[in-house]
Amino acid sequence: MDMNGGQALIRALEMEGTEVMFGLPGGAILPVYDPVLDSTIRHILVRHEQGAGHMAEGYAHATGRPGVAMVTSGPGATNIVTPLADAYMDSIPMVCITGQVPRAAIGTDAFQECDITGITQAVTKHNFLVTSADEIPLVIRQAFHLATTGRPGPVLVDIPKDIVDPTNPASATGWDWPTDAEVEASLPGYHPATTGDPEAIERAAELILAAERPVLYVGGGILKARAAEALRELAELTQIRVVTTLMARGAFPDGHDLCLGMPGMHGNYTAVTSMQRSDLLIALGARFDDRVTGKVAGFAPEAKIIHADIDAAELGKVRRPDVPIHGDCRLIIEDLVAALRRRLSAGATTPDRGPWNSQISGWQERYPLAYEPPAEGDQLKPQMVLEHLRDSVPEDTILASGVGQHQMWASQYWRFQHPYTWINSGGLGTMGFSVPAAIGAKVGRPDRMVWAVDGDGCFQMTAQELVTASAERIPVKVAILNNAYLGMVRQWQEMFYEERYSEVYLSPDLPDYVKWAESMGCVGIRVESPEEIQPAIDKANDIDDRPVVVEFRTDSREKVFPMVAAGTTNDEIQVPPFQAGHGVQTGEGGH
Ligand SMILES: Cc1ncc(C[n+]2csc(CCOP(=O)(O)OP(=O)(O)O)c2C)c(N)n1
């Protein structure tokens, strides 16, 4: 069948199962936009290319399928660099198509030319500059294969205009759809790992049975590996407590007796301290991020480490594992469960973990996540808003968040019971992530309620995508925790810069969020007093034909606790002042 490169590109995306793509056209990608009109693929026209990238990420987070974005050359391409970096850090499968100037113009500083493969080399799993129309189907197949297998990540495909432009003879091509075997053979150096080394798995089983104070340290890789069920089996079989990192919230149900919640800089006391005092950390799809370890030299000093990861580069990158296991986490866990069962039925026993379990319960009792209730006349407590929201939505609601204090409170105070219900920017920490990510998630999961929790600073970065949501009838809901500040930065200035507040004040009224929401086709609601919280949430939950924005006026003085200050060890975790004041010994570090 004869076609042009642009048609081949769209056909290839269809063949890869693309149901939706997010993008914005321009000169270099124009010829590809023409066959979009005849395609089964739904195209969502964004208002800024950053929005397209984050929508693709939100879609991928919520569905497990790769998100697809398409933008033009030059500024279109550079506008999507942040989402690519974000997807790279958080291992999100994504395929991004960029237009490029015609081949003959490359390197001439042509209008809207930029070297996007050069620019994105460090933030993509792989990228391609396609040099002939005939290559398009194979490159698209390679791109999807690379994005979705092994450690997932973003792949960029840069397409010069002349090979997709039907007016140019260079765009003429046949249609040759490569087989799976041909795709694999075309990537001879790429061998994503599958099962783990059986000997390593046996050594891991031995360590697990011998440990007195084991903790399952679960990272986002568990979700990428679709391993939540396998993890549950492992935890229940061994009765080992589980911490879920910021990227793994929902991988193990918060309501489960064995769940300790989130560790890290703003993790809860018990999750942080149990890791710190553990004698065996079983790290599954986790990468010993500095926000989890604190000062690495002082991290979990007595713990042996089992580290399973799909990416061999993670093993020993931060902390040398006693047992490294390279492979797919789901398969590794399944093999580990089988090895443990064999040993248990052959009579293996575990040491008495009673003292450890009571130590954990003691910490949970003494240091629950807590905040001081508002005094009469105070502004809303952000944690209280989140508790109301959490208790008013279906359990499988998808929650997206921005970056800052509101993100930490959302992760702390929500109750994640299902995988793929928490979407946030963990590695890159990208302000402006939540609104477009929530839109992408809702497109992928229209059956689910989708809320974005955002800060007033973050909201101002990408709010215009609510115009996209209104135009496309994507009824997401946004809760802005408006504390009139770049709150997280304000918190650091208060705690570490002697309350010298530099360039963090935003104003509560500028912009007027309700009017802004309304002007974008959304319902806008403002909440200023505690009595208004519940009715506003109920109203927002009832609206299903357009986006809703609820602005909550929150107390700017509120800080996120617990906190492990940057550069300190997890022993130095700071609980909120009203808990610290009780004179209780706070772990062996004590303070
Ligand atoms: C794009 C980007 N710029 C700057 C930062 C640094 N930063 C981290 S949190 C934060 C404040 C966020 O403010 P807001 O959205 O109002 O949320 P809050 O912390 O008040 O909840 C800033 C500026 C960032 N993470 N991302």
Coordinates of C-alpha atoms and ligand atoms in Angstrom, one line a residue:
M1 CA 0.0 0.0 0.0
D2 CA 1.4 3.4 -0.9
M3 CA 1.1 6.2 1.5
N4 CA 3.1 9.2 2.7
G5 CA 5.2 9.3 5.8
G6 CA 2.7 11.3 7.8
Q7 CA 0.0 8.7 7.0
A8 CA 2.4 6.0 7.9
L9 CA 3.2 7.6 11.2
I10 CA -0.5 7.9 12.2
R11 CA -1.1 4.4 11.0
A12 CA 1.8 3.1 13.1
L13 CA 0.5 4.8 16.2
E14 CA -2.9 3.2 15.6
M15 CA -1.3 -0.2 15.1
E16 CA 0.5 0.3 18.5
G17 CA -3.0 0.6 20.1
T18 CA -2.9 4.4 20.6
E19 CA -6.4 5.5 21.5
V20 CA -5.5 9.1 22.4
M21 CA -2.7 11.5 21.9
F22 CA -2.1 14.9 23.4
G23 CA -0.6 17.6 21.2
L24 CA -0.5 21.0 19.5
P25 CA 0.4 21.5 15.8
G26 CA 2.8 23.9 14.1
G27 CA 4.8 24.2 10.9
A28 CA 7.1 21.3 11.0
I29 CA 4.6 18.8 12.2
L30 CA 1.7 20.1 10.1
P31 CA 1.7 17.3 7.5
V32 CA 1.2 14.8 10.2
Y33 CA -1.8 16.6 11.5
D34 CA -3.7 16.1 8.3
P35 CA -4.1 12.3 8.6
V36 CA -5.1 12.9 12.2
L37 CA -8.5 14.0 10.8
D38 CA -9.0 10.5 9.3
S39 CA -7.7 8.5 12.3
T40 CA -9.4 6.5 15.0
I41 CA -7.0 8.2 17.5
R42 CA -8.6 10.9 19.7
H43 CA -6.4 14.0 19.6
I44 CA -6.6 16.3 22.5
L45 CA -5.5 19.9 21.7
V46 CA -3.6 21.3 24.6
R47 CA -2.9 25.0 25.3
H48 CA 0.8 24.5 26.0
E49 CA 3.0 21.6 25.1
Q50 CA 4.0 21.1 28.7
G51 CA 0.4 20.2 29.2
A52 CA 0.5 17.6 26.5
G53 CA 3.5 15.9 28.1
H54 CA 2.0 15.8 31.6
M55 CA -1.3 14.6 30.2
A56 CA 0.5 11.8 28.5
E57 CA 2.2 11.0 31.8
G58 CA -1.1 11.1 33.8
Y59 CA -2.6 8.8 31.2
A60 CA 0.3 6.4 31.5
H61 CA 0.2 6.4 35.3
A62 CA -3.5 5.7 35.4
T63 CA -3.7 3.1 32.7
G64 CA -0.2 1.5 32.5
R65 CA -0.3 2.1 28.7
P66 CA 2.2 4.5 27.1
G67 CA 1.2 8.1 26.9
V68 CA 1.6 9.7 23.5
A69 CA 2.3 13.3 22.8
M70 CA 2.9 15.1 19.5
V71 CA 4.3 18.6 19.1
T72 CA 6.1 20.8 16.5
S73 CA 9.7 21.6 16.2
G74 CA 11.7 24.3 18.0
P75 CA 9.6 25.8 20.8
G76 CA 7.0 23.1 20.7
A77 CA 9.7 20.6 21.3
T78 CA 11.5 22.5 24.0
N79 CA 8.2 23.1 25.8
I80 CA 7.9 19.4 26.3
V81 CA 11.4 18.8 27.7
T82 CA 10.2 19.2 31.3
P83 CA 7.6 16.4 31.0
L84 CA 10.2 14.2 29.3
A85 CA 12.6 14.8 32.2
D86 CA 9.7 14.2 34.6
A87 CA 8.8 10.9 32.9
Y88 CA 12.4 9.8 32.8
M89 CA 12.9 10.4 36.5
D90 CA 9.7 8.5 37.4
S91 CA 10.0 5.8 34.8
I92 CA 6.8 6.6 32.9
P93 CA 6.3 5.0 29.5
M94 CA 5.8 7.8 27.0
V95 CA 6.3 8.2 23.3
C96 CA 6.8 11.8 22.1
I97 CA 6.7 12.8 18.4
T98 CA 8.3 16.0 17.5
G99 CA 8.4 17.7 14.1
Q100 CA 11.8 18.7 12.8
V101 CA 12.8 21.0 10.0
P102 CA 13.3 19.3 6.6
R103 CA 16.4 17.2 6.4
A104 CA 18.2 19.6 4.1
A105 CA 17.7 22.4 6.5
I106 CA 19.0 20.6 9.6
G107 CA 22.1 22.4 10.9
T108 CA 21.3 25.7 9.1
D109 CA 19.6 27.4 12.1
A110 CA 16.4 27.2 10.1
F111 CA 13.2 28.7 11.4
Q112 CA 12.1 26.8 14.5
E113 CA 15.0 24.4 14.3
C114 CA 16.4 23.0 17.5
D115 CA 18.5 19.9 18.1
I116 CA 15.9 18.2 20.2
T117 CA 17.5 14.8 20.1
G118 CA 20.7 16.5 21.5
I119 CA 18.7 18.5 24.0
T120 CA 16.7 15.4 25.3
Q121 CA 19.5 12.9 25.2
A122 CA 19.9 13.0 29.0
V123 CA 16.2 12.9 29.8
T124 CA 14.9 10.2 27.4
K125 CA 15.4 6.5 27.6
H126 CA 16.2 6.7 23.9
N127 CA 15.5 9.1 21.1
F128 CA 15.5 8.9 17.3
L129 CA 16.0 11.3 14.4
V130 CA 14.2 9.5 11.6
T131 CA 15.9 10.0 8.2
S132 CA 13.5 8.3 5.7
A133 CA 9.8 7.8 5.4
D134 CA 10.4 4.0 5.0
E135 CA 11.8 3.8 8.5
I136 CA 8.8 5.3 10.2
P137 CA 6.9 2.1 11.1
L138 CA 10.0 0.3 12.5
V139 CA 11.0 3.4 14.5
I140 CA 7.6 3.7 16.0
R141 CA 7.5 0.0 16.9
Q142 CA 11.0 0.4 18.5
A143 CA 9.9 3.5 20.4
F144 CA 6.9 1.7 22.0
H145 CA 9.0 -1.4 22.7
L146 CA 11.6 0.7 24.4
A147 CA 9.2 2.9 26.3
T148 CA 7.2 0.0 27.8
T149 CA 9.7 -2.8 28.4
G150 CA 12.5 -3.1 31.0
R151 CA 12.5 0.0 33.1
P152 CA 9.8 2.1 31.3
G153 CA 10.6 5.6 30.2
P154 CA 10.0 8.3 27.6
V155 CA 11.2 7.9 24.0
L156 CA 11.3 10.7 21.6
V157 CA 10.9 10.4 17.8
D158 CA 12.0 13.5 15.8
I159 CA 10.5 13.6 12.3
P160 CA 11.9 15.9 9.6
K161 CA 9.1 17.6 7.7
D162 CA 10.1 16.6 4.2
I163 CA 9.6 12.8 4.9
V164 CA 6.0 13.4 6.0
D165 CA 5.0 16.1 3.6
P166 CA 2.9 14.7 0.8
T167 CA 4.0 17.5 -1.5
N168 CA 7.5 16.2 -1.2
P169 CA 8.5 13.1 -3.2
A170 CA 10.7 12.0 -0.3
S171 CA 7.6 11.3 1.8
A172 CA 6.4 8.5 -0.5
T173 CA 6.6 5.1 1.2
G174 CA 5.1 1.7 1.2
W175 CA 3.7 0.1 4.3
D176 CA 5.8 -2.5 6.0
W177 CA 4.8 -3.4 9.6
P178 CA 7.7 -5.2 11.3
T179 CA 7.1 -8.3 13.3
D180 CA 8.0 -8.5 17.0
A181 CA 11.0 -10.6 16.1
E182 CA 12.1 -8.0 13.6
V183 CA 11.8 -5.3 16.2
E184 CA 13.8 -7.2 18.7
A185 CA 16.4 -8.1 16.1
S186 CA 16.7 -4.4 15.2
L187 CA 17.7 -3.6 18.8
P188 CA 20.6 -6.0 19.2
G189 CA 22.0 -4.3 22.3
Y190 CA 18.7 -4.1 24.2
H191 CA 17.9 -7.1 26.5
P192 CA 15.5 -6.1 29.2
A193 CA 15.8 -8.4 32.2
T194 CA 13.1 -10.8 33.2
T195 CA 13.6 -13.4 36.0
G196 CA 16.1 -12.9 38.8
D197 CA 19.0 -15.2 39.5
P198 CA 17.7 -18.2 41.4
E199 CA 20.8 -18.3 43.6
A200 CA 20.3 -14.7 44.6
I201 CA 16.6 -15.4 45.3
E202 CA 17.6 -18.3 47.6
R203 CA 20.0 -16.1 49.5
A204 CA 17.3 -13.5 49.8
A205 CA 14.9 -16.1 51.2
E206 CA 17.5 -17.1 53.7
L207 CA 18.1 -13.6 54.9
I208 CA 14.3 -12.9 55.1
L209 CA 13.7 -15.9 57.3
A210 CA 16.7 -15.0 59.6
A211 CA 15.8 -11.3 60.1
E212 CA 14.5 -10.0 63.4
R213 CA 13.6 -6.6 62.2
P214 CA 12.8 -6.8 58.5
V215 CA 11.0 -4.1 56.5
L216 CA 9.8 -4.3 52.9
Y217 CA 10.9 -1.0 51.3
V218 CA 8.6 -0.7 48.3
G219 CA 9.2 1.8 45.4
G220 CA 7.4 2.8 42.3
G221 CA 9.0 -0.1 40.4
I222 CA 6.4 -2.3 42.0
L223 CA 3.6 -0.4 40.2
K224 CA 5.5 -0.4 36.9
A225 CA 6.0 -4.2 37.2
R226 CA 2.2 -4.7 38.0
A227 CA 3.4 -6.5 41.1
A228 CA 1.0 -5.2 43.8
E229 CA -0.7 -8.6 44.2
A230 CA 2.6 -10.5 44.3
L231 CA 3.8 -8.0 47.0
R232 CA 0.7 -8.6 49.1
E233 CA 1.3 -12.3 49.0
L234 CA 4.9 -11.8 50.0
A235 CA 4.0 -9.5 52.9
E236 CA 1.2 -11.7 54.2
L237 CA 3.3 -14.9 54.0
T238 CA 6.2 -13.3 55.9
Q239 CA 4.2 -10.9 58.0
I240 CA 6.7 -8.3 57.2
R241 CA 5.8 -4.6 57.5
V242 CA 5.7 -2.5 54.3
V243 CA 6.7 1.1 53.7
T244 CA 5.5 2.6 50.4
T245 CA 7.6 5.5 49.0
L246 CA 6.0 8.6 47.5
M247 CA 6.1 6.8 44.1
A248 CA 4.6 3.6 45.5
R249 CA 1.6 4.9 47.4
G250 CA -1.2 2.5 46.7
A251 CA 1.1 -0.4 45.8
F252 CA 0.1 -1.8 49.2
P253 CA -3.2 -0.8 50.8
D254 CA -2.8 1.8 53.5
G255 CA -5.6 0.1 55.4
H256 CA -3.7 -3.2 55.7
D257 CA -2.4 -4.1 59.1
L258 CA 1.2 -4.5 57.8
C259 CA 1.3 -1.1 56.1
L260 CA 3.4 1.5 57.7
G261 CA 2.8 4.2 55.0
M262 CA 5.3 6.6 53.5
P263 CA 9.0 6.9 54.6
G264 CA 11.3 9.8 53.7
M265 CA 11.8 13.5 54.3
H266 CA 8.1 13.9 55.1
G267 CA 7.3 10.3 55.9
N268 CA 5.6 9.3 59.1
Y269 CA 7.7 8.7 62.1
T270 CA 7.1 4.9 62.2
A271 CA 7.9 4.3 58.5
V272 CA 11.1 6.4 58.8
T273 CA 12.3 4.9 62.1
S274 CA 11.4 1.3 61.3
M275 CA 13.7 1.5 58.2
Q276 CA 16.3 3.2 60.3
R277 CA 16.3 0.5 63.0
S278 CA 15.8 -2.4 60.6
D279 CA 18.2 -5.3 60.3
L280 CA 17.0 -6.2 56.8
L281 CA 15.6 -3.9 54.2
I282 CA 14.0 -5.7 51.3
A283 CA 14.1 -3.0 48.6
L284 CA 11.7 -3.8 45.7
G285 CA 11.7 -1.4 42.7
A286 CA 13.0 1.4 45.0
R287 CA 16.1 3.5 44.3
F288 CA 17.4 4.7 47.6
D289 CA 16.4 8.2 46.7
D290 CA 18.0 10.9 48.8
R291 CA 14.6 12.0 50.0
V292 CA 14.2 8.5 51.5
T293 CA 17.6 7.8 52.8
G294 CA 18.4 11.2 54.3
K295 CA 22.2 11.4 54.8
V296 CA 23.3 8.2 53.2
A297 CA 26.2 7.6 55.5
G298 CA 23.8 7.3 58.5
F299 CA 20.9 5.5 56.7
A300 CA 19.7 2.2 58.3
P301 CA 23.1 1.5 59.7
E302 CA 22.3 -2.0 60.9
A303 CA 20.4 -3.2 57.9
K304 CA 21.5 -5.8 55.5
I305 CA 20.1 -5.0 52.0
I306 CA 18.2 -7.1 49.5
H307 CA 17.8 -5.0 46.4
A308 CA 15.6 -6.1 43.4
D309 CA 15.4 -3.9 40.4
I310 CA 14.8 -4.1 36.7
D311 CA 17.6 -1.6 36.1
A312 CA 21.0 -3.0 36.9
A313 CA 22.4 0.5 37.3
E314 CA 20.3 1.0 40.4
L315 CA 22.0 -1.9 42.2
G316 CA 24.7 -0.4 44.3
K317 CA 24.2 3.1 43.0
V318 CA 23.6 4.5 46.4
R319 CA 23.9 1.7 49.0
R320 CA 25.7 -1.5 48.3
P321 CA 23.3 -4.4 48.5
D322 CA 24.1 -7.7 50.3
V323 CA 21.9 -9.5 47.8
P324 CA 21.4 -7.7 44.5
I325 CA 18.7 -9.2 42.2
H326 CA 18.4 -7.9 38.7
G327 CA 15.1 -8.5 37.1
D328 CA 11.4 -7.9 36.8
C329 CA 10.0 -7.3 40.3
R330 CA 6.8 -9.3 39.9
L331 CA 8.7 -12.3 38.7
I332 CA 11.3 -11.9 41.4
I333 CA 8.7 -11.7 44.1
E334 CA 6.8 -14.7 42.8
D335 CA 10.0 -16.7 42.8
L336 CA 10.9 -15.4 46.3
V337 CA 7.4 -16.5 47.6
A338 CA 8.0 -19.9 46.1
A339 CA 11.4 -20.2 47.7
L340 CA 10.1 -19.1 51.1
R341 CA 7.2 -21.5 50.9
R342 CA 9.6 -24.4 50.1
R343 CA 11.8 -23.5 53.1
L344 CA 8.8 -23.0 55.4
S345 CA 7.3 -26.4 54.5
A346 CA 10.7 -28.0 55.0
G347 CA 10.5 -26.7 58.6
A348 CA 12.3 -23.4 58.5
T349 CA 11.5 -21.0 61.3
T350 CA 11.9 -17.3 61.9
P351 CA 13.2 -15.6 65.0
D352 CA 10.7 -14.1 67.4
R353 CA 9.6 -10.8 65.9
G354 CA 7.4 -9.9 68.8
P355 CA 9.7 -7.3 70.3
W356 CA 10.1 -5.6 66.9
N357 CA 6.4 -5.6 66.3
S358 CA 5.7 -4.1 69.7
Q359 CA 8.3 -1.5 69.1
I360 CA 6.6 -0.5 65.9
S361 CA 3.2 -0.4 67.5
G362 CA 4.7 1.8 70.2
W363 CA 6.0 4.3 67.7
Q364 CA 2.6 4.3 65.9
E365 CA 0.9 5.1 69.1
R366 CA 3.2 7.8 70.2
Y367 CA 3.8 9.5 66.9
P368 CA 0.7 9.2 64.7
L369 CA 0.5 11.7 61.8
A370 CA -1.2 14.6 63.5
Y371 CA -1.8 18.4 63.3
E372 CA -3.1 20.9 65.7
P373 CA -6.7 21.7 65.2
P374 CA -7.4 25.3 64.2
A375 CA -8.0 27.9 66.9
E376 CA -11.2 30.0 66.6
G377 CA -10.8 32.4 63.6
D378 CA -7.8 30.6 62.1
Q379 CA -7.8 29.9 58.5
L380 CA -8.4 26.3 57.3
K381 CA -5.9 23.6 58.1
P382 CA -4.9 22.0 54.8
Q383 CA -4.7 18.6 56.4
M384 CA -8.3 18.9 57.5
V385 CA -9.4 19.8 54.0
L386 CA -7.7 16.7 52.7
E387 CA -9.3 14.5 55.4
H388 CA -12.7 15.8 54.3
L389 CA -11.9 15.2 50.7
R390 CA -10.5 11.7 51.4
D391 CA -13.6 10.7 53.3
S392 CA -16.1 12.0 50.6
V393 CA -14.9 10.3 47.5
P394 CA -15.0 6.7 46.3
E395 CA -12.1 4.6 47.4
D396 CA -10.8 4.1 43.9
T397 CA -10.7 7.8 43.2
I398 CA -7.5 8.9 41.4
L399 CA -5.6 11.7 43.1
A400 CA -3.1 13.8 41.2
S401 CA -1.0 16.3 43.0
G402 CA 1.4 19.2 42.3
V403 CA 4.6 19.7 44.1
G404 CA 5.1 21.3 47.5
Q405 CA 3.5 21.1 50.9
H406 CA 0.1 20.1 49.5
Q407 CA 1.7 17.1 47.8
M408 CA 3.2 15.9 51.0
W409 CA 0.0 16.4 53.0
A410 CA -2.0 14.6 50.2
S411 CA 0.4 11.7 50.3
Q412 CA 0.3 11.6 54.1
Y413 CA -3.4 12.1 54.8
W414 CA -4.9 10.2 51.9
R415 CA -5.7 6.5 52.3
F416 CA -4.5 4.7 49.2
Q417 CA -6.2 1.4 49.0
H418 CA -5.6 0.6 45.3
P419 CA -2.6 0.7 43.0
Y420 CA -2.6 3.4 40.3
T421 CA -4.7 5.9 42.3
W422 CA -1.9 8.3 43.1
I423 CA -0.2 10.3 40.4
N424 CA 2.5 12.8 41.3
S425 CA 5.9 14.0 40.2
G426 CA 8.3 12.4 42.6
G427 CA 11.7 12.5 41.1
L428 CA 11.8 15.8 39.2
G429 CA 9.3 17.5 41.5
T430 CA 7.6 19.5 38.7
M431 CA 5.3 22.3 39.8
G432 CA 2.4 22.5 37.4
F433 CA 2.2 18.7 37.0
S434 CA -1.2 18.1 38.6
V435 CA -3.8 19.8 36.4
P436 CA -2.6 18.3 33.1
A437 CA -1.7 14.9 34.8
A438 CA -5.3 14.7 36.2
I439 CA -6.7 15.5 32.8
G440 CA -4.6 12.7 31.2
A441 CA -5.7 10.3 33.9
K442 CA -9.4 11.1 33.5
V443 CA -9.0 10.6 29.7
G444 CA -7.5 7.1 30.4
R445 CA -9.9 6.2 33.2
P446 CA -13.2 8.1 32.5
D447 CA -15.0 5.6 34.8
R448 CA -13.1 7.0 37.8
M449 CA -13.4 10.1 39.8
V450 CA -10.3 12.2 39.4
W451 CA -9.2 14.9 41.8
A452 CA -6.1 17.1 41.5
V453 CA -4.8 18.6 44.7
D454 CA -2.8 21.7 43.8
G455 CA -1.0 24.6 45.4
D456 CA -1.7 28.1 44.4
G457 CA 1.8 28.4 43.0
C458 CA 1.6 25.2 41.0
F459 CA -1.9 26.0 39.7
Q460 CA -0.6 29.2 38.2
M461 CA 1.9 27.3 36.1
T462 CA -0.5 25.1 34.0
A463 CA -4.0 26.1 34.9
Q464 CA -4.8 27.0 31.3
E465 CA -5.1 23.3 30.5
L466 CA -8.5 23.5 32.3
V467 CA -9.6 25.3 29.0
T468 CA -8.6 22.1 27.3
A469 CA -10.5 20.0 29.8
S470 CA -13.7 22.2 29.4
A471 CA -13.4 22.1 25.6
E472 CA -13.0 18.4 25.6
R473 CA -15.5 17.7 28.3
I474 CA -13.1 16.1 30.7
P475 CA -14.6 16.6 34.1
V476 CA -11.7 16.7 36.5
K477 CA -11.9 18.3 39.9
V478 CA -9.2 20.5 41.3
A479 CA -8.7 21.4 45.0
I480 CA -6.4 24.4 45.3
L481 CA -4.9 24.7 48.8
N482 CA -4.4 28.4 48.6
N483 CA -2.0 29.5 51.3
A484 CA -1.0 32.6 49.3
Y485 CA 2.7 31.4 49.3
L486 CA 5.1 29.2 47.6
G487 CA 4.5 27.2 50.8
M488 CA 7.2 24.6 50.7
V489 CA 9.9 27.2 50.0
R490 CA 8.4 29.4 52.8
Q491 CA 8.7 26.5 55.2
W492 CA 12.4 26.1 54.4
Q493 CA 13.0 29.8 54.8
E494 CA 11.2 29.7 58.1
M495 CA 13.1 26.7 59.4
F496 CA 16.5 27.2 57.9
Y497 CA 16.8 30.8 56.9
E498 CA 15.7 32.4 60.1
E499 CA 12.3 33.4 58.9
R500 CA 13.8 35.6 56.2
Y501 CA 11.1 35.2 53.5
S502 CA 12.5 36.0 50.1
E503 CA 10.2 36.0 47.1
V504 CA 7.6 33.5 48.3
Y505 CA 4.5 35.6 48.8
L506 CA 1.9 35.2 46.1
S507 CA -1.3 36.9 47.5
P508 CA -4.5 35.1 48.2
D509 CA -6.6 37.2 45.8
L510 CA -4.5 37.7 42.8
P511 CA -5.6 36.0 40.7
D512 CA -9.2 35.5 41.6
Y513 CA -9.3 31.7 41.3
V514 CA -13.1 31.5 41.2
K515 CA -13.4 34.0 38.3
W516 CA -10.4 32.4 36.6
A517 CA -12.0 28.9 36.8
E518 CA -15.3 30.3 35.5
S519 CA -13.6 32.0 32.6
M520 CA -12.1 28.6 31.7
G521 CA -15.5 27.0 31.5
C522 CA -15.2 25.4 35.0
V523 CA -17.4 25.7 38.0
G524 CA -15.5 27.8 40.6
I525 CA -16.1 27.5 44.3
R526 CA -14.3 29.3 47.2
V527 CA -14.1 27.9 50.7
E528 CA -13.1 30.1 53.6
S529 CA -14.5 28.6 56.7
P530 CA -14.7 25.0 58.1
E531 CA -18.5 24.8 57.7
E532 CA -18.1 25.4 54.0
I533 CA -15.7 22.6 53.4
Q534 CA -18.1 19.6 53.2
P535 CA -20.9 21.3 51.1
A536 CA -18.3 22.5 48.6
I537 CA -16.8 19.0 48.2
D538 CA -20.3 17.5 47.9
K539 CA -21.2 20.0 45.2
A540 CA -18.0 19.4 43.3
N541 CA -18.5 15.6 43.5
D542 CA -22.0 16.0 42.0
I543 CA -20.8 17.9 38.9
D544 CA -19.9 15.5 36.1
D545 CA -20.3 17.6 32.9
R546 CA -17.4 20.0 33.3
P547 CA -14.3 20.6 35.4
V548 CA -14.6 22.1 38.9
V549 CA -12.1 24.2 40.8
V550 CA -12.5 24.5 44.6
E551 CA -10.3 27.1 46.2
F552 CA -9.6 26.4 49.9
R553 CA -8.1 29.4 51.7
T554 CA -5.6 27.7 54.0
D555 CA -3.3 28.7 56.8
S556 CA 0.0 29.8 55.4
R557 CA 1.8 29.2 58.8
E558 CA 1.1 25.4 58.6
K559 CA 4.3 23.3 58.1
V560 CA 4.7 19.8 56.9
F561 CA 5.8 17.4 59.7
P562 CA 7.5 15.1 60.3
M563 CA 10.6 16.4 58.6
V564 CA 14.0 15.0 58.1
A565 CA 16.0 18.2 57.2
A566 CA 18.2 17.9 54.2
G567 CA 21.7 16.7 55.0
T568 CA 20.7 15.1 58.3
T569 CA 20.1 11.4 59.1
N570 CA 16.7 9.8 59.6
D571 CA 17.6 9.6 63.3
E572 CA 17.1 13.4 63.4
I573 CA 13.5 13.3 62.3
Q574 CA 11.6 16.2 63.6
V575 CA 8.0 15.5 64.7
P576 CA 5.6 18.4 65.1
P577 CA 6.4 20.6 68.0
F578 CA 3.3 19.6 70.0
Q579 CA 4.4 15.9 69.8
A580 CA 8.1 16.6 70.5
G581 CA 7.1 18.6 73.6
H582 CA 5.9 15.5 75.4
G583 CA 9.4 14.6 76.5
V584 CA 9.3 11.1 74.9
Q585 CA 12.4 9.4 73.7
T586 CA 12.3 9.6 69.9
G587 CA 14.2 6.6 68.8
E588 CA 17.8 5.9 69.5
G589 CA 18.9 9.1 67.9
G590 CA 16.8 10.9 70.6
H591 CA 16.2 14.6 70.6
Ligands
LIG1 C1 8.9 24.1 38.1 C2 9.4 24.3 39.5 N1 9.9 25.4 40.0 C3 10.3 25.6 41.3 C4 10.2 24.5 42.1 C5 10.6 24.7 43.6 N2 9.5 24.5 44.5 C6 9.2 23.4 45.1 S1 7.8 23.5 46.0 C7 7.6 25.1 45.6 C8 6.4 25.8 46.2 C9 5.1 25.4 45.6 O1 4.1 26.3 46.0 P1 2.6 25.9 45.9 O2 2.2 25.4 44.6 O3 1.8 27.1 46.3 O4 2.4 24.7 46.9 P2 2.6 24.7 48.5 O5 4.0 24.3 48.8 O6 2.2 26.1 49.0 O7 1.6 23.7 49.0 C10 8.6 25.5 44.8 C11 8.7 26.9 44.3 C12 9.6 23.3 41.6 N3 9.5 22.2 42.4 N4 9.2 23.2 40.3

